[in-house]
Structures are given as structure tokens and as C-alpha cells.
Coordinates of C-alpha atoms in Angstrom, one line a residue:
X25 CA -43.7 27.2 -41.7
X26 CA -41.8 24.9 -43.2
X27 CA -38.9 22.1 -41.4
X28 CA -35.5 21.4 -42.3
X29 CA -35.1 18.1 -40.7
X30 CA -32.0 15.9 -41.0
X31 CA -30.2 14.6 -38.6
X32 CA -27.4 11.7 -37.9
X33 CA -29.2 10.7 -34.5
X34 CA -32.6 9.4 -35.3
X35 CA -33.2 9.2 -31.5
X36 CA -36.6 9.9 -31.1
X37 CA -36.9 12.1 -34.7
X38 CA -39.9 10.2 -36.4
X39 CA -41.7 11.3 -33.5
X40 CA -41.2 14.7 -33.5
X41 CA -41.8 14.9 -37.3
X42 CA -45.1 13.4 -36.9
X43 CA -46.1 15.2 -34.1
X44 CA -44.4 18.9 -36.1
X45 CA -46.7 18.0 -39.1
X46 CA -50.0 17.2 -36.7
X47 CA -49.6 21.0 -35.9
X48 CA -48.9 21.8 -39.7
X49 CA -46.1 21.9 -40.7
X50 CA -44.3 20.9 -44.0
X51 CA -41.4 18.2 -43.4
X52 CA -38.3 18.8 -46.2
X53 CA -35.8 16.3 -45.6
X54 CA -32.9 14.7 -47.3
X55 CA -30.8 11.0 -47.4
X56 CA -31.4 8.1 -44.3
X57 CA -33.8 10.8 -42.2
X58 CA -36.1 11.5 -45.2
X59 CA -36.6 7.6 -45.8
X60 CA -37.2 6.9 -42.2
X61 CA -39.6 9.4 -42.7
X62 CA -41.3 8.2 -44.8
X63 CA -41.7 4.8 -43.9
X64 CA -43.0 5.9 -40.9
X65 CA -45.7 7.5 -42.7
X66 CA -44.8 11.0 -42.4
X67 CA -45.5 13.5 -44.8
X68 CA -42.5 14.3 -46.5
X69 CA -40.8 17.0 -49.0
X70 CA -37.4 15.7 -50.4
X71 CA -34.8 18.2 -50.9
X72 CA -34.2 17.3 -53.8
X73 CA -37.5 18.7 -54.9
X74 CA -36.9 21.4 -53.5
X75 CA -33.5 22.6 -55.1
X76 CA -34.0 21.0 -58.4
X77 CA -31.1 19.1 -58.5
X78 CA -30.1 15.9 -57.6
X79 CA -27.9 14.6 -54.2
X80 CA -24.1 14.5 -55.4
X81 CA -20.9 13.4 -54.7
X82 CA -22.1 10.4 -53.1
X83 CA -24.4 12.7 -50.5
X84 CA -21.2 14.9 -49.8
X85 CA -23.7 18.0 -51.7
X86 CA -27.4 18.1 -51.5
X87 CA -28.2 20.9 -49.3
X88 CA -26.0 22.9 -49.9
X89 CA -28.4 25.3 -52.2
X90 CA -29.8 28.8 -52.6
X91 CA -33.0 27.3 -52.1
X92 CA -31.9 25.4 -48.9
X93 CA -29.5 28.7 -47.5
X94 CA -31.5 31.2 -48.9
X95 CA -35.0 30.3 -46.6
X96 CA -33.3 29.3 -43.9
X97 CA -30.6 32.8 -43.8
X98 CA -33.3 35.5 -44.9
X99 CA -34.1 38.0 -42.6
X100 CA -38.3 38.1 -42.6
X101 CA -37.8 42.0 -40.7
X102 CA -36.2 43.4 -44.0
X103 CA -38.3 43.5 -47.3
X104 CA -35.5 43.6 -49.5
X105 CA -34.9 39.5 -48.5
X106 CA -38.5 38.7 -48.9
X107 CA -38.8 40.5 -51.6
X108 CA -35.3 38.0 -53.0
X109 CA -37.0 35.1 -51.4
X110 CA -40.6 35.8 -54.1
X111 CA -38.0 37.0 -56.9
X112 CA -36.1 33.5 -57.2
X113 CA -39.7 31.3 -55.9
X114 CA -38.1 30.6 -52.1
X115 CA -40.1 29.4 -49.4
X116 CA -39.0 30.2 -46.5
X117 CA -37.7 27.5 -43.5
X118 CA -38.5 28.4 -40.1
X119 CA -36.9 25.5 -38.4
X120 CA -34.0 23.1 -39.1
X121 CA -33.7 20.2 -36.9
X122 CA -29.7 18.7 -37.3
X123 CA -27.4 17.1 -35.6
X124 CA -23.8 16.2 -37.4
X125 CA -22.2 12.9 -38.8
X126 CA -20.4 10.9 -35.1
X127 CA -16.8 11.9 -36.2
X128 CA -15.5 11.1 -32.9
X129 CA -16.8 7.4 -33.2
X130 CA -14.3 6.7 -36.2
X131 CA -12.4 10.0 -37.3
X132 CA -11.6 10.5 -41.1
X133 CA -12.5 12.5 -44.1
X134 CA -15.5 11.3 -44.5
X135 CA -17.3 11.6 -41.1
X136 CA -16.3 15.7 -41.7
X137 CA -19.7 16.9 -41.6
X138 CA -20.4 20.0 -44.4
X139 CA -23.8 20.7 -45.4
X140 CA -24.6 19.8 -41.7
X141 CA -22.5 22.6 -40.2
X142 CA -23.5 24.9 -42.7
X143 CA -27.4 24.5 -41.9
X144 CA -27.3 24.2 -38.0
X145 CA -24.8 27.9 -38.2
X146 CA -27.2 29.2 -40.8
X147 CA -30.1 28.7 -38.4
X148 CA -28.3 29.8 -35.5
X149 CA -26.5 33.0 -37.4
X150 CA -30.5 33.9 -37.9
X151 CA -32.7 33.0 -34.6
X152 CA -33.7 36.7 -34.6
X153 CA -34.1 38.9 -31.1
X154 CA -37.5 39.7 -32.3
X155 CA -40.0 37.7 -34.3
X156 CA -39.5 36.0 -37.1
X157 CA -36.4 34.2 -36.5
X158 CA -35.1 30.7 -37.4
X159 CA -35.2 27.7 -34.6
X160 CA -32.5 25.5 -34.6
X161 CA -32.4 21.9 -32.7
X162 CA -29.4 20.1 -32.9
X163 CA -30.3 18.2 -29.4
X164 CA -33.2 15.6 -29.7
X165 CA -33.5 16.2 -25.9
X166 CA -34.9 19.8 -26.9
X167 CA -37.9 18.1 -29.1
X168 CA -40.7 17.6 -26.2
X169 CA -40.4 21.4 -25.2
X170 CA -39.5 23.0 -28.4
X171 CA -43.2 20.7 -29.7
X172 CA -44.9 22.2 -26.5
X173 CA -44.4 25.6 -27.1
X174 CA -45.2 25.3 -30.7
X175 CA -48.1 23.7 -30.1
X176 CA -49.1 26.5 -27.6
X177 CA -47.8 29.4 -29.6
X178 CA -49.6 28.0 -32.6
X179 CA -48.5 29.7 -35.9
X180 CA -46.4 32.3 -33.5
X181 CA -43.5 29.8 -33.5
X182 CA -41.1 29.7 -30.9
X183 CA -40.4 32.9 -28.3
X184 CA -37.2 34.9 -29.1
X185 CA -35.8 33.6 -26.1
X186 CA -36.2 30.1 -27.0
X187 CA -34.8 31.1 -30.9
X188 CA -31.0 32.1 -28.6
X189 CA -30.9 29.4 -25.9
X190 CA -30.8 27.1 -29.3
X191 CA -28.9 29.4 -31.4
X192 CA -26.5 28.8 -28.1
X193 CA -26.0 25.1 -28.1
X194 CA -26.1 25.2 -32.2
X195 CA -23.2 26.7 -31.9
X196 CA -21.9 25.1 -28.7
X197 CA -22.8 21.7 -31.0
X198 CA -20.1 22.9 -34.0
X199 CA -17.8 24.1 -32.2
X200 CA -17.2 20.5 -30.4
X201 CA -17.3 19.3 -33.3
X202 CA -14.6 21.6 -35.3
X203 CA -12.9 20.8 -32.2
X204 CA -13.0 17.3 -32.3
X205 CA -11.6 17.4 -36.1
X206 CA -8.7 19.8 -35.4
X207 CA -7.8 17.2 -32.3
X208 CA -7.7 14.5 -34.7
X209 CA -5.8 16.3 -37.2
X210 CA -3.3 16.7 -34.0
X211 CA -2.7 12.8 -34.0
X212 CA 0.6 11.8 -35.8
X213 CA -0.9 10.9 -39.6
X214 CA -0.1 7.5 -41.0
X215 CA 3.6 6.9 -41.5
X216 CA 5.1 9.3 -38.7
X217 CA 6.5 9.0 -35.9
X218 CA 4.2 7.8 -33.0
X219 CA 4.2 10.2 -29.7
X220 CA 6.0 8.7 -27.3
X221 CA 8.4 6.2 -29.4
X222 CA 11.5 8.3 -28.6
X223 CA 10.7 8.4 -25.0
X224 CA 10.4 12.0 -26.2
X225 CA 6.8 13.9 -25.8
X226 CA 5.2 15.0 -29.0
X227 CA 5.0 18.4 -29.5
X228 CA 2.9 20.7 -28.5
X229 CA 0.2 21.7 -31.0
X230 CA -0.4 25.7 -32.3
X231 CA -3.5 25.6 -31.1
X232 CA -5.6 23.7 -28.2
X233 CA -9.5 23.9 -28.5
X234 CA -11.5 22.7 -25.1
X235 CA -14.9 22.0 -26.0
X236 CA -16.7 20.9 -22.4
X237 CA -20.6 20.4 -21.6
X238 CA -21.2 20.4 -17.6
X239 CA -21.9 17.5 -16.5
X240 CA -21.8 17.1 -12.6
X241 CA -23.3 19.9 -10.2
X242 CA -21.2 20.4 -6.9
X243 CA -22.7 21.5 -4.1
X244 CA -20.1 24.8 -4.1
X245 CA -16.5 25.1 -5.6
X246 CA -13.8 25.1 -3.1
X247 CA -15.0 27.7 -1.0
X248 CA -19.5 28.5 -0.2
X249 CA -19.6 31.2 -2.0
X250 CA -17.8 29.9 -5.3
X251 CA -19.5 27.8 -7.8
X252 CA -18.1 25.0 -9.0
X253 CA -18.8 21.9 -11.7
X254 CA -17.6 19.0 -13.5
X255 CA -17.0 19.5 -16.9
X256 CA -15.9 16.9 -19.3
X257 CA -15.3 17.0 -23.5
X258 CA -18.4 17.1 -25.3
X259 CA -19.7 14.0 -26.7
X260 CA -16.6 12.0 -25.3
X261 CA -16.9 9.7 -21.9
X262 CA -14.4 10.0 -18.7
X263 CA -14.5 7.2 -15.9
X264 CA -16.1 9.8 -13.9
X265 CA -18.6 8.8 -15.7
X266 CA -18.8 5.1 -15.5
X267 CA -17.8 5.8 -11.8
X268 CA -20.3 4.5 -9.4
X269 CA -21.4 6.0 -5.9
X270 CA -22.6 3.5 -3.4
X271 CA -23.1 5.9 -0.5
X272 CA -22.3 9.0 1.3
X273 CA -23.0 12.7 0.7
X274 CA -22.6 14.2 -3.1
X275 CA -19.0 15.1 -4.2
X276 CA -17.7 18.1 -3.3
X277 CA -15.7 20.1 -6.2
X278 CA -12.6 19.6 -3.8
X279 CA -14.0 15.4 -3.9
X280 CA -13.9 15.5 -7.3
X281 CA -10.4 17.5 -7.0
X282 CA -8.8 14.8 -4.7
X283 CA -10.1 11.8 -5.7
X284 CA -9.1 12.0 -9.1
X285 CA -5.9 12.7 -7.6
X286 CA -5.6 9.3 -5.4
X287 CA -7.5 7.6 -8.1
X288 CA -4.1 8.5 -11.1
X289 CA -1.5 8.2 -8.2
X290 CA -2.7 4.3 -7.2
X291 CA -3.0 3.0 -10.0
X292 CA 0.4 4.4 -11.4
X293 CA 2.1 3.2 -7.4
X294 CA 0.3 0.4 -7.7
X295 CA 1.5 -0.7 -11.7
X296 CA 5.3 0.3 -10.8
X297 CA 5.1 -2.0 -7.6
X298 CA 3.2 -4.9 -9.7
X299 CA 1.4 -5.0 -6.1
X300 CA -1.7 -3.7 -3.9
X301 CA -1.7 -0.1 -3.3
X302 CA -3.3 2.5 -1.4
X303 CA -2.8 5.8 -1.3
X304 CA -4.3 8.9 1.1
X305 CA -4.7 12.3 -0.3
X306 CA -5.4 15.2 1.4
X307 CA -5.3 18.8 -0.1
X308 CA -3.9 16.6 -3.5
X309 CA -1.5 15.8 -1.5
X310 CA -0.4 12.2 -0.8
X311 CA -0.1 11.4 3.0
X312 CA 0.1 8.1 2.9
X313 CA 1.2 5.7 0.8
X314 CA 1.9 2.2 0.8
X315 CA 2.5 -1.6 -1.9
X316 CA 2.6 -5.1 -1.2
X317 CA 0.9 -8.4 -1.0
X318 CA -2.0 -8.3 2.0
X319 CA -4.8 -5.2 1.1
X320 CA -5.5 -4.7 5.1
X321 CA -2.0 -4.8 5.6
X322 CA -1.0 -2.3 2.9
X323 CA -4.0 -0.3 3.6
X324 CA -2.8 -0.2 7.9
X325 CA 0.3 1.1 7.0
X326 CA -1.0 3.8 4.4
X327 CA -2.9 4.8 7.6
X328 CA -0.1 4.9 9.5
X329 CA 1.9 7.1 7.2
X330 CA 0.3 10.1 9.0
X331 CA -3.0 9.4 10.5
X332 CA -3.3 12.6 11.7
X333 CA -3.3 14.3 8.0
X334 CA -6.0 11.1 7.3
X335 CA -8.5 11.9 9.1
X336 CA -11.3 13.1 6.2
X337 CA -9.3 12.6 3.7
X338 CA -9.6 10.5 0.1
X339 CA -8.6 7.3 0.2
X340 CA -8.0 5.6 -2.7
X341 CA -7.4 1.3 -3.2
X342 CA -6.2 -0.2 -6.8
X343 CA -7.6 -3.7 -6.2
X344 CA -11.3 -4.8 -4.7
X345 CA -11.4 -4.0 -1.1
X346 CA -12.3 -7.2 1.5
X347 CA -13.7 -8.4 4.8
X348 CA -10.1 -7.9 6.4
X349 CA -9.3 -4.6 5.1
X350 CA -12.9 -3.2 5.6
X351 CA -12.1 -4.0 9.0
X352 CA -9.0 -1.8 9.1
X353 CA -10.8 1.0 8.0
X354 CA -13.3 0.4 10.6
X355 CA -10.9 1.0 13.1
X356 CA -9.2 4.4 11.6
X357 CA -10.6 7.9 11.4
X358 CA -13.1 8.6 8.9
X359 CA -12.2 9.5 5.6
X360 CA -14.2 11.8 3.3
X361 CA -14.5 9.1 0.5
X362 CA -13.5 6.1 -0.2
X363 CA -12.5 4.9 -4.2
X364 CA -11.7 1.3 -5.6
X365 CA -12.8 -1.0 -8.6
X366 CA -14.7 -2.8 -6.5
X367 CA -16.0 -3.9 -2.9
X368 CA -16.3 -7.9 -1.4
X369 CA -20.3 -8.3 -1.0
X370 CA -20.9 -6.6 2.5
X371 CA -18.2 -4.3 2.0
X372 CA -20.1 -1.7 1.4
X373 CA -23.7 -2.6 4.2
X374 CA -20.1 -2.1 6.8
X375 CA -19.2 1.2 5.8
X376 CA -22.9 3.1 5.1
X377 CA -23.5 1.3 9.3
X378 CA -19.9 2.3 10.1
X379 CA -19.5 5.8 8.2
X380 CA -22.8 7.0 6.5
X381 CA -21.2 10.2 5.7
X382 CA -18.1 8.8 3.8
X383 CA -18.9 8.9 0.2
X384 CA -18.1 5.1 -1.3
X385 CA -16.8 5.3 -5.1
X386 CA -16.8 2.4 -7.6
X387 CA -14.8 3.0 -10.4
X388 CA -12.9 1.7 -13.0
X389 CA -9.1 2.5 -14.1
X390 CA -8.1 6.3 -14.7
X391 CA -7.6 7.5 -18.3
X392 CA -5.0 7.9 -20.4
X393 CA -3.4 11.6 -19.4
X394 CA -4.3 14.6 -21.9
X395 CA -1.9 17.4 -21.9
X396 CA -2.0 19.6 -19.2
X397 CA -3.6 22.5 -18.7
X398 CA -3.9 25.2 -16.3
X399 CA -5.4 29.0 -16.0
X400 CA -3.1 32.3 -15.8
X401 CA -5.0 35.7 -15.8
X402 CA -5.2 35.9 -19.2
X403 CA -4.3 32.6 -20.4
X404 CA -3.1 29.4 -19.9
X405 CA -0.2 27.4 -19.6
X406 CA 0.1 24.1 -21.2
X407 CA 2.6 21.2 -20.9
X408 CA 2.7 17.8 -21.8
X409 CA 1.3 15.1 -19.4
X410 CA 3.1 14.2 -16.3
X411 CA 5.3 11.2 -16.8
X412 CA 8.4 8.7 -15.4
X413 CA 10.7 9.4 -18.0
X414 CA 14.0 7.6 -16.5
X415 CA 14.1 4.3 -15.6
X416 CA 15.3 2.9 -12.9
X417 CA 17.6 0.9 -14.1
X418 CA 19.4 4.6 -15.2
X419 CA 19.9 5.4 -12.8
X420 CA 23.6 6.6 -11.3
X421 CA 25.5 5.3 -8.7
X422 CA 27.1 8.1 -7.9
X423 CA 28.9 7.4 -4.3
X424 CA 30.9 4.9 -3.0
X425 CA 28.9 2.4 -1.4
X426 CA 26.2 1.2 -3.7
X427 CA 23.1 0.6 -2.5
X428 CA 21.8 -3.2 -1.4
X429 CA 18.8 -4.8 -3.4
X430 CA 16.8 -4.0 -0.5
X431 CA 17.8 0.0 -0.2
X432 CA 17.3 -0.5 -4.4
X433 CA 13.7 -1.4 -3.6
X434 CA 13.1 1.6 -1.1
X435 CA 15.0 4.2 -3.6
X436 CA 12.5 2.8 -6.6
X437 CA 8.7 3.0 -4.0
X438 CA 10.5 6.7 -2.5
X439 CA 10.8 8.3 -6.2
X440 CA 7.3 7.2 -7.5
X441 CA 5.3 8.3 -4.2
X442 CA 8.2 11.6 -4.1
X443 CA 7.2 12.0 -8.4
X444 CA 3.4 13.2 -7.4
X445 CA 4.1 15.4 -4.2
X446 CA 3.9 18.8 -4.7
X447 CA 7.2 20.2 -4.3
X448 CA 9.2 20.9 -2.4
X449 CA 9.3 17.0 -2.1
X450 CA 11.1 14.9 0.3
X451 CA 9.7 11.4 0.6
X452 CA 11.3 9.1 3.8
X453 CA 10.0 5.5 3.0
X454 CA 10.7 1.8 3.3
X455 CA 9.4 -1.5 2.7
X456 CA 7.5 -0.1 0.4
X457 CA 5.8 2.5 2.8
X458 CA 6.2 6.3 2.9
X459 CA 6.6 6.7 6.4
X460 CA 7.2 10.5 5.7
X461 CA 6.1 13.2 3.4
X462 CA 7.6 16.3 3.3
X463 CA 5.0 18.8 0.8
X464 CA 4.6 22.5 0.1
X465 CA 7.8 23.9 1.2
X466 CA 8.9 27.1 0.3
X467 CA 12.7 25.4 0.8
X468 CA 14.1 21.8 0.4
X469 CA 15.3 21.9 4.2
X470 CA 12.3 22.4 5.6
X471 CA 10.2 19.6 3.6
X472 CA 13.0 17.4 4.8
X473 CA 12.3 19.0 8.7
X474 CA 8.5 17.3 7.7
X475 CA 9.2 14.4 6.8
X476 CA 11.9 13.2 9.1
X477 CA 9.3 14.7 12.0
X478 CA 6.4 12.6 10.9
X479 CA 8.7 9.2 9.5
X480 CA 9.9 9.0 13.8
X481 CA 12.5 6.8 13.0
X482 CA 10.2 4.3 11.2
X483 CA 12.0 4.7 7.5
X484 CA 15.8 4.2 9.0
X485 CA 17.8 1.8 6.6
X486 CA 14.7 3.0 4.1
X487 CA 15.6 5.5 1.2
X488 CA 15.1 9.3 1.0
X489 CA 13.7 11.0 -2.8
X490 CA 13.6 14.6 -3.3
X491 CA 11.9 15.9 -6.3
X492 CA 14.7 18.2 -7.4
X493 CA 18.5 17.8 -6.6
X494 CA 20.4 19.2 -3.3
X495 CA 21.7 22.4 -3.5
X496 CA 23.9 21.9 -0.4
X497 CA 25.1 19.5 1.9
X498 CA 22.5 20.1 4.4
X499 CA 19.9 17.8 2.3
X500 CA 21.2 14.6 2.6
X501 CA 22.7 15.9 6.3
X502 CA 18.8 15.7 7.2
X503 CA 18.7 12.7 5.4
X504 CA 21.5 10.6 7.1
X505 CA 20.2 12.2 10.9
X506 CA 16.4 9.9 9.6
X507 CA 18.4 7.2 9.6
X508 CA 17.8 6.0 5.6
X509 CA 20.5 4.5 3.6
X510 CA 19.7 5.5 0.6
X511 CA 19.6 9.2 -0.8
X512 CA 18.0 8.9 -4.4
X513 CA 17.8 12.5 -6.3
X514 CA 17.8 14.2 -10.0
X515 CA 21.6 15.5 -9.4
X516 CA 22.8 18.3 -11.9
X517 CA 23.6 21.0 -9.1
X518 CA 26.2 23.0 -9.1
X519 CA 27.6 21.8 -6.1
X520 CA 27.1 18.1 -6.8
X521 CA 30.8 17.2 -6.0
X522 CA 30.3 18.4 -2.8
X523 CA 26.8 16.6 -2.0
X524 CA 28.5 13.5 -3.0
X525 CA 31.7 14.1 -0.6
X526 CA 29.2 14.4 2.2
X527 CA 27.1 11.6 1.5
X528 CA 29.9 9.3 0.9
X529 CA 31.5 11.0 4.9
X530 CA 28.0 9.7 5.8
X531 CA 28.0 6.4 4.6
X532 CA 25.4 6.7 1.9
X533 CA 23.9 5.6 -0.9
X534 CA 23.4 8.1 -3.6
X535 CA 21.1 7.7 -6.8
X536 CA 21.4 10.3 -10.1
X537 CA 18.0 9.7 -11.8
X538 CA 18.8 12.3 -13.8
X539 CA 15.3 14.4 -13.8
X540 CA 13.0 16.8 -12.1
X541 CA 9.9 15.6 -10.7
X542 CA 8.4 18.8 -9.9
X543 CA 4.5 19.6 -9.4
X544 CA 3.0 22.6 -8.5

């Protein structure tokens, strides 16, 4: 039995090859792998001794040879294939152990592997459903299981079931590798305009290649009869992989979904306000949001926005949670999950004692957003990442009355929160607190009514933000009834003049952002 071993990641390969050799296997290898095995005393046959051709072109050509690929690809169930091997003096290769250059670590032409994928795909193609197929190993984590099966099987080799499993892993390995190369080629080349340099998103690529690996199991999906898991891009590390759970139950599918939303929103809001921020999310929508200097006070205001909805919600902090803040948390309704960049000494212990089932997470900042993908029946919708394109200094005052400095600050805060609320969205805010949030209604008037009911007068003198234009004057009338002093909206309706006139009649200031912030 002959094995071809050529790996970039040499984790465990010497031990694997040693034990394989002890089982009577002949080892063929090349380059750095051959040197590592020879240095460890493993009997190894160089690829160039098999092919009769030296490595060339700085190692770009070494395994691309009929004596290698003929040995891998020969179908042992076909007499004609076996006769061809005999005719050309080619020995069959029964096992290929190969993983590819680390392209993601330093993308470029020199790390585009050619011989490796060719060998891996050839072996996976010829894995065979019956006896006599080729085994292929791309993950060092499989070494132990492969060795154990080979030791039990003797000369019989790997089972068809194992070869099929390994072949699937091999094709997933090369698919992810090719996807990484395509993604790199989609990035602007040197000298080209960088995406965002002109404040416009880069064009969407002609193809999108997803290669994802399962890393976390959920107890179930959105409902108990669904399966659920978290996947990530193969070979990449996200902030979720560095999050640490201090206590509480295992994360559910919806915990992942809502915590991700809360984490992104609280960091965006904190950056926009240059201050501490707290966001409470329920079913992917913020039900509380506040910013300020004192974290305990910020939390209290965020919670007071909608204490009923905050029960069982996700609470996100952009600052380390201190002892003063945990006192407020203990006095409030139980959250399903709390996430923060850190906790003062004693905070986690108090949360564990008071909120045993609450999931307490510590996490780094969220990653920069990539393309937004959503599945539809038979395909996907793809768009550029969510962002705020219009800077407040470029907003247009369209009413006779101009907003005061404090009103403008309220408008900026309300607009920022509104941009993260599912449409139709209305946010009533004052003093960097979202006192009323109306979300997800089929018409804007009812969203405004919900926001006003929740605010209950607490946004008086503050701001009302709408994620899309008001088609009629009734929207600003509802805002005026809620007591706000300024309305911020995209503008662009056919009846903008009528809406502006009504705002003037009501004594409101109104700002047009020039951009819509629909979220679905």
C-alpha cells in the first residue's frame, strides 16, 4: 500500500507517517514534507524518484505527472486501468494526505496552490463506492481515525463509508480554497479606486461563493421542530469565535441572531455618540437605546424605554459593566442574554447569583460588515452592507424654524436608532434616549402611534425620526401630538411641500436627510 503525503500544515504529520509506515505502508512525499519526515527517520520515497523528473519552476511543478496522477486516478475495478499501470510501470497510490497553501494568510499568486488541489480532487474523485478506492485526508483531525481503521483493516484499507466521508471533506476543502481566491480577486487591484473612496459602495461581484463550516450547534432553530447551527466562513475567525460565555444556558438560534443585532447596533450607536451606549433588542428590533457618560444611568434609561419588552431581551453594552450598573440590572426584569466587552471584578458573580439562567457573554468588537445576503425561494438577494451615507452636517433644514443645538442632537440620535429598526420605523427621542420606538407596521401612521404610546410624553421637546418620507401631513401631526420639536426624515415625497407646510403650521423644525433607511 502506498501513501502520498504532501502537506502545508504539518501538525501531527510526522507521527501519522511514522505509524503509517509501521503498518507497512510505503510513503511518497515531496518538498518540505519529505524533508520533515526524513529528518524524523521515517522511510520516505521522494516524488522526483517516482516521476523521474526533478522539481521545477521553484516547486510549481513537482506532482503534476502521470506517474503520480495515474497512480491516484486508476479505477482498480477496471482491468484496462490496471493493465495501463503495468504497461507504464506506475504503482497505485492508495492514500493521499494533502492540505493546501495558506492562501488566506497572505493572498497572492504564489499561494495559489495548483498541484495540491489537483491531487486532492483526483483522490476524492476516485474514492469509490466499493472496495479498492483511494482515501484522501485533508484535515489533521482525521489522522487518528484513519490510522485506527487502517490498523483494524490490515491490507483491506479504508472502508467505502470512510472514503466517501473523507472525499466530501476534500471537495469542501478545495471549494473553500477556490472561494477564497475568488473573493481576493473581487477586491480592488492596486491602483484601482478603493470601495467607498467616493462614498459609494463597490459594485456587487458577478458571482458570490459561500464556503461555510459548522462551528456551533443550537438546541433547535427558531422553533423546537427546526434544526439550527452557527456557521462561519471556512478558515476565518469572527468575533463570535472569540466571545466567551461566563454563565447561563447554552445559546439558542435566536440568541445568536438577536445578540448579533444588539452587538452591532450598540457599537454603531456608541461610535456615533462618542459615549457609552446600551441597546436592548427583542426579536431583532431595539426596544431600548440610550447613550451618555454614566453607564448605570444609560442602562436605566435604555431599560425604561420599554420595560415590558425588555423582559427576556438581549442587553448589549459598549463599555465594561461596572458594579453600579449591575445594581440596576439586578433590579430590572431578567434578560435572556447580556453581552459586553468586559466586566468589573464581582459583576459576573453577582449576575450568576441573581440571574442564573441569563447568558453572560464577553466579546470583542463586531467585525466590519460584508455583503448582506438573504435567501429567497430558489436563490439569494445580495446587497452592499448597511450604512449611513448622509452625514448630519449635510442634512437640509426645510422649515421656517431651525432646530436648536439640543434639538439637532436629539434628531441625530433618533435617526441613528431609527436606521436599525425594522420598517416602518418611527423613533421618538430626547436627551440621547429612544423613549418611543414603533416598528414593523404596515403603515407609518400606526408605527408613529405605537412610538407615541410608548414614549408617553417623555420625548416632549425632542425629536421624531422616520426611516422613510412622510407621504402626507398626518405623520408630522402625530409627531407634533407626541410633543416633539423637530422631525427628521428622508424627504422626497410627491407632497413634500404640503408636509413642510403642515410642519410650519405646527411650529416644528424639519430636517431632510436625503437618504432612506428601510430595514426589513
